[in-house]
PDB file of C-alpha atoms in Angstrom:
ATOM      1  CA  MET A1207    -126.595  45.086  37.145  1.00 33.00           C
ATOM      2  CA  LEU A1208    -125.786  41.409  37.507  1.00 44.00           C
ATOM      3  CA  ASP A1209    -128.009  38.779  35.920  1.00 44.00           C
ATOM      4  CA  THR A1210    -129.679  36.375  38.284  1.00 37.00           C
ATOM      5  CA  GLN A1211    -129.186  33.165  36.239  1.00 35.00           C
ATOM      6  CA  ALA A1212    -127.345  31.243  38.981  1.00 32.00           C
ATOM      7  CA  LEU A1213    -124.365  33.526  38.431  1.00 36.00           C
ATOM      8  CA  PHE A1214    -122.753  34.361  41.700  1.00 40.00           C
ATOM      9  CA  CYS A1215    -123.378  33.496  45.313  1.00 38.00           C
ATOM     10  CA  LEU A1216    -121.986  36.348  47.377  1.00 40.00           C
ATOM     11  CA  CYS A1217    -120.665  35.351  50.749  1.00 38.00           C
ATOM     12  CA  TYR A1218    -119.944  38.912  51.856  1.00 38.00           C
ATOM     13  CA  GLN A1219    -121.763  42.095  50.964  1.00 41.00           C
ATOM     14  CA  PRO A1220    -120.136  45.237  52.401  1.00 42.00           C
ATOM     15  CA  GLN A1221    -123.167  47.461  51.678  1.00 45.00           C
ATOM     16  CA  ALA A1222    -125.431  45.219  53.739  1.00 46.00           C
ATOM     17  CA  LEU A1223    -123.102  45.497  56.704  1.00 44.00           C
ATOM     18  CA  GLY A1224    -122.380  49.215  56.389  1.00 51.00           C
ATOM     19  CA  GLU A1225    -118.930  50.672  56.012  1.00 56.00           C
ATOM     20  CA  PRO A1226    -116.181  48.569  57.589  1.00 57.00           C
ATOM     21  CA  GLY A1227    -113.847  50.060  60.143  1.00 60.00           C
ATOM     22  CA  PRO A1228    -110.494  51.458  59.048  1.00 59.00           C
ATOM     23  CA  GLY A1229    -107.986  48.819  58.054  1.00 62.00           C
ATOM     24  CA  ILE A1230    -110.535  46.001  57.885  1.00 72.00           C
ATOM     25  CA  PRO A1231    -110.025  44.193  54.581  1.00 77.00           C
ATOM     26  CA  GLN A1232    -112.996  43.493  52.340  1.00 84.00           C
ATOM     27  CA  LEU A1233    -112.904  40.245  50.418  1.00 90.00           C
ATOM     28  CA  VAL A1234    -115.515  38.633  48.203  1.00 92.00           C
ATOM     29  CA  ILE A1235    -115.745  34.915  47.511  1.00 93.00           C
ATOM     30  CA  VAL A1236    -117.608  34.061  44.309  1.00 93.00           C
ATOM     31  CA  THR A1237    -118.825  30.466  44.133  1.00 91.00           C
ATOM     32  CA  LYS A1238    -120.452  28.314  41.472  1.00 91.00           C
ATOM     33  CA  ILE A1239    -118.324  29.791  38.703  1.00 93.00           C
ATOM     34  CA  ASP A1240    -118.924  26.644  36.677  1.00 91.00           C
ATOM     35  CA  ASP A1241    -122.666  27.411  36.653  1.00 91.00           C
ATOM     36  CA  ALA A1242    -121.949  30.916  35.377  1.00 91.00           C
ATOM     37  CA  CYS A1243    -119.818  29.993  32.385  1.00 92.00           C
ATOM     38  CA  ALA A1244    -119.910  26.887  30.188  1.00 93.00           C
ATOM     39  CA  GLU A1245    -116.281  27.389  29.142  1.00 94.00           C
ATOM     40  CA  VAL A1246    -115.190  27.260  32.781  1.00 94.00           C
ATOM     41  CA  ALA A1247    -117.488  24.294  33.484  1.00 92.00           C
ATOM     42  CA  ASN A1248    -115.684  22.366  30.727  1.00 93.00           C
ATOM     43  CA  ASP A1249    -112.179  23.440  31.770  1.00 95.00           C
ATOM     44  CA  LEU A1250    -111.674  25.019  35.183  1.00 94.00           C
ATOM     45  CA  THR A1251    -108.170  26.166  34.234  1.00 95.00           C
ATOM     46  CA  LYS A1252    -109.776  28.750  31.911  1.00 95.00           C
ATOM     47  CA  VAL A1253    -111.391  30.669  34.774  1.00 95.00           C
ATOM     48  CA  TYR A1254    -108.991  33.613  34.507  1.00 94.00           C
ATOM     49  CA  GLN A1255    -109.092  33.589  30.694  1.00 96.00           C
ATOM     50  CA  SER A1256    -112.878  33.661  30.392  1.00 96.00           C
ATOM     51  CA  ARG A1257    -114.078  36.989  29.031  1.00 96.00           C
ATOM     52  CA  TYR A1258    -117.506  36.408  30.595  1.00 95.00           C
ATOM     53  CA  ILE A1259    -116.087  35.796  34.076  1.00 96.00           C
ATOM     54  CA  TYR A1260    -113.779  38.814  33.691  1.00 96.00           C
ATOM     55  CA  GLU A1261    -116.717  41.070  32.806  1.00 95.00           C
ATOM     56  CA  LYS A1262    -118.800  39.768  35.719  1.00 94.00           C
ATOM     57  CA  VAL A1263    -115.925  40.207  38.193  1.00 95.00           C
ATOM     58  CA  THR A1264    -115.395  43.769  36.948  1.00 96.00           C
ATOM     59  CA  GLN A1265    -119.104  44.486  37.248  1.00 94.00           C
ATOM     60  CA  LEU A1266    -119.281  42.925  40.719  1.00 92.00           C
ATOM     61  CA  ALA A1267    -116.270  44.959  41.862  1.00 92.00           C
ATOM     62  CA  GLN A1268    -118.001  48.165  40.774  1.00 92.00           C
ATOM     63  CA  VAL A1269    -121.291  47.230  42.451  1.00 90.00           C
ATOM     64  CA  LEU A1270    -119.630  46.293  45.754  1.00 87.00           C
ATOM     65  CA  GLY A1271    -116.976  49.003  45.678  1.00 87.00           C
ATOM     66  CA  VAL A1272    -114.014  46.660  46.028  1.00 90.00           C
ATOM     67  CA  PRO A1273    -111.045  46.186  43.699  1.00 93.00           C
ATOM     68  CA  PRO A1274    -111.249  43.159  41.384  1.00 95.00           C
ATOM     69  CA  SER A1275    -108.178  41.770  43.152  1.00 93.00           C
ATOM     70  CA  ALA A1276    -110.311  41.400  46.305  1.00 93.00           C
ATOM     71  CA  ILE A1277    -112.590  38.933  44.523  1.00 95.00           C
ATOM     72  CA  SER A1278    -111.749  35.226  44.687  1.00 95.00           C
ATOM     73  CA  LEU A1279    -113.314  32.690  42.351  1.00 96.00           C
ATOM     74  CA  VAL A1280    -114.027  29.131  43.486  1.00 94.00           C
ATOM     75  CA  LYS A1281    -115.993  26.084  42.383  1.00 92.00           C
ATOM     76  CA  ASN A1282    -117.861  24.227  45.095  1.00 86.00           C
ATOM     77  CA  TYR A1283    -117.464  20.540  45.802  1.00 85.00           C
ATOM     78  CA  ALA A1284    -121.185  19.816  45.438  1.00 81.00           C
ATOM     79  CA  VAL A1285    -121.689  16.549  43.610  1.00 78.00           C
ATOM     80  CA  ASP A1286    -118.064  15.673  42.959  1.00 74.00           C
ATOM     81  CA  PHE A1287    -116.960  12.427  44.550  1.00 80.00           C
ATOM     82  CA  GLU A1288    -113.254  12.747  43.849  1.00 86.00           C
ATOM     83  CA  LEU A1289    -110.842  15.526  44.676  1.00 88.00           C
ATOM     84  CA  ASN A1290    -109.982  17.820  41.794  1.00 90.00           C
ATOM     85  CA  LEU A1291    -106.618  19.566  41.731  1.00 94.00           C
ATOM     86  CA  ASN A1292    -107.928  22.545  39.734  1.00 94.00           C
ATOM     87  CA  MET A1293    -110.768  23.106  42.216  1.00 93.00           C
ATOM     88  CA  ASP A1294    -108.342  22.796  45.108  1.00 94.00           C
ATOM     89  CA  VAL A1295    -106.014  25.379  43.560  1.00 95.00           C
ATOM     90  CA  LEU A1296    -108.847  27.929  43.372  1.00 96.00           C
ATOM     91  CA  ILE A1297    -109.965  27.214  46.945  1.00 95.00           C
ATOM     92  CA  LEU A1298    -106.417  27.415  48.301  1.00 96.00           C
ATOM     93  CA  THR A1299    -105.765  30.605  46.339  1.00 96.00           C
ATOM     94  CA  ALA A1300    -108.831  32.167  47.980  1.00 95.00           C
ATOM     95  CA  LEU A1301    -107.598  31.017  51.392  1.00 95.00           C
ATOM     96  CA  GLN A1302    -104.144  32.439  50.672  1.00 96.00           C
ATOM     97  CA  GLN A1303    -105.709  35.779  49.711  1.00 93.00           C
ATOM     98  CA  MET A1304    -107.651  35.815  52.994  1.00 92.00           C
ATOM     99  CA  LEU A1305    -104.550  35.038  55.044  1.00 93.00           C
ATOM    100  CA  ARG A1306    -102.553  37.756  53.289  1.00 92.00           C
ATOM    101  CA  ALA A1307    -105.319  40.282  53.975  1.00 89.00           C
ATOM    102  CA  VAL A1308    -105.400  39.318  57.658  1.00 88.00           C
ATOM    103  CA  ASP A1309    -101.605  39.517  57.876  1.00 89.00           C
ATOM    104  CA  ALA A1310    -101.573  42.981  56.282  1.00 87.00           C
ATOM    105  CA  CYS A1311    -104.363  44.112  58.616  1.00 85.00           C
ATOM    106  CA  LEU A1312    -102.472  42.885  61.694  1.00 86.00           C
ATOM    107  CA  ASP A1313     -99.271  44.590  60.501  1.00 87.00           C
ATOM    108  CA  GLU A1314    -101.167  47.846  60.065  1.00 84.00           C
ATOM    109  CA  MET A1315    -102.724  47.509  63.523  1.00 83.00           C
ATOM    110  CA  LYS A1316     -99.262  46.933  65.029  1.00 86.00           C
ATOM    111  CA  GLN A1317     -97.916  50.045  63.285  1.00 87.00           C
ATOM    112  CA  ARG A1318    -100.799  52.093  64.663  1.00 82.00           C
ATOM    113  CA  GLY A1319    -100.167  50.726  68.132  1.00 83.00           C
ATOM    114  CA  LEU A1320    -103.599  49.129  68.317  1.00 80.00           C
ATOM    115  CA  ILE A1321    -102.171  45.732  69.262  1.00 80.00           C
ATOM    116  CA  GLN A1322     -98.986  44.624  70.982  1.00 79.00           C
ATOM    117  CA  GLU A1323     -96.167  42.960  69.034  1.00 73.00           C
ATOM    118  CA  GLY A1324     -96.719  39.533  70.652  1.00 66.00           C
ATOM    119  CA  SER A1325    -100.510  39.599  70.185  1.00 54.00           C
ATOM    120  CA  SER A1326    -100.661  37.970  66.751  1.00 53.00           C
TER     121      SER A1326
END
């Protein structure tokens, strides 16, 4: 299982909520990645090259039953006083992933006739 050394803060746990309805996307936002890995804390651009983060994302995907591509990694603005482009890129990438999932879900609902064309 996952270690508990300030690794990951899960914002969404599908098992706790039961099985989602058909077509409802499952996304996981992992925060505090800088606390999980010293390499990433030193250089946020290495988040997708970190072997440790990769292993933890793979492990988390198996535990939650979601594909690794449904897991977004972000660093929180906690004690930072200035904006950081690398942090913003991760946050905006997570937002983009959420919007794409919603768009795909709405398209699927339209195809099934569950919502009208002008509803979204």
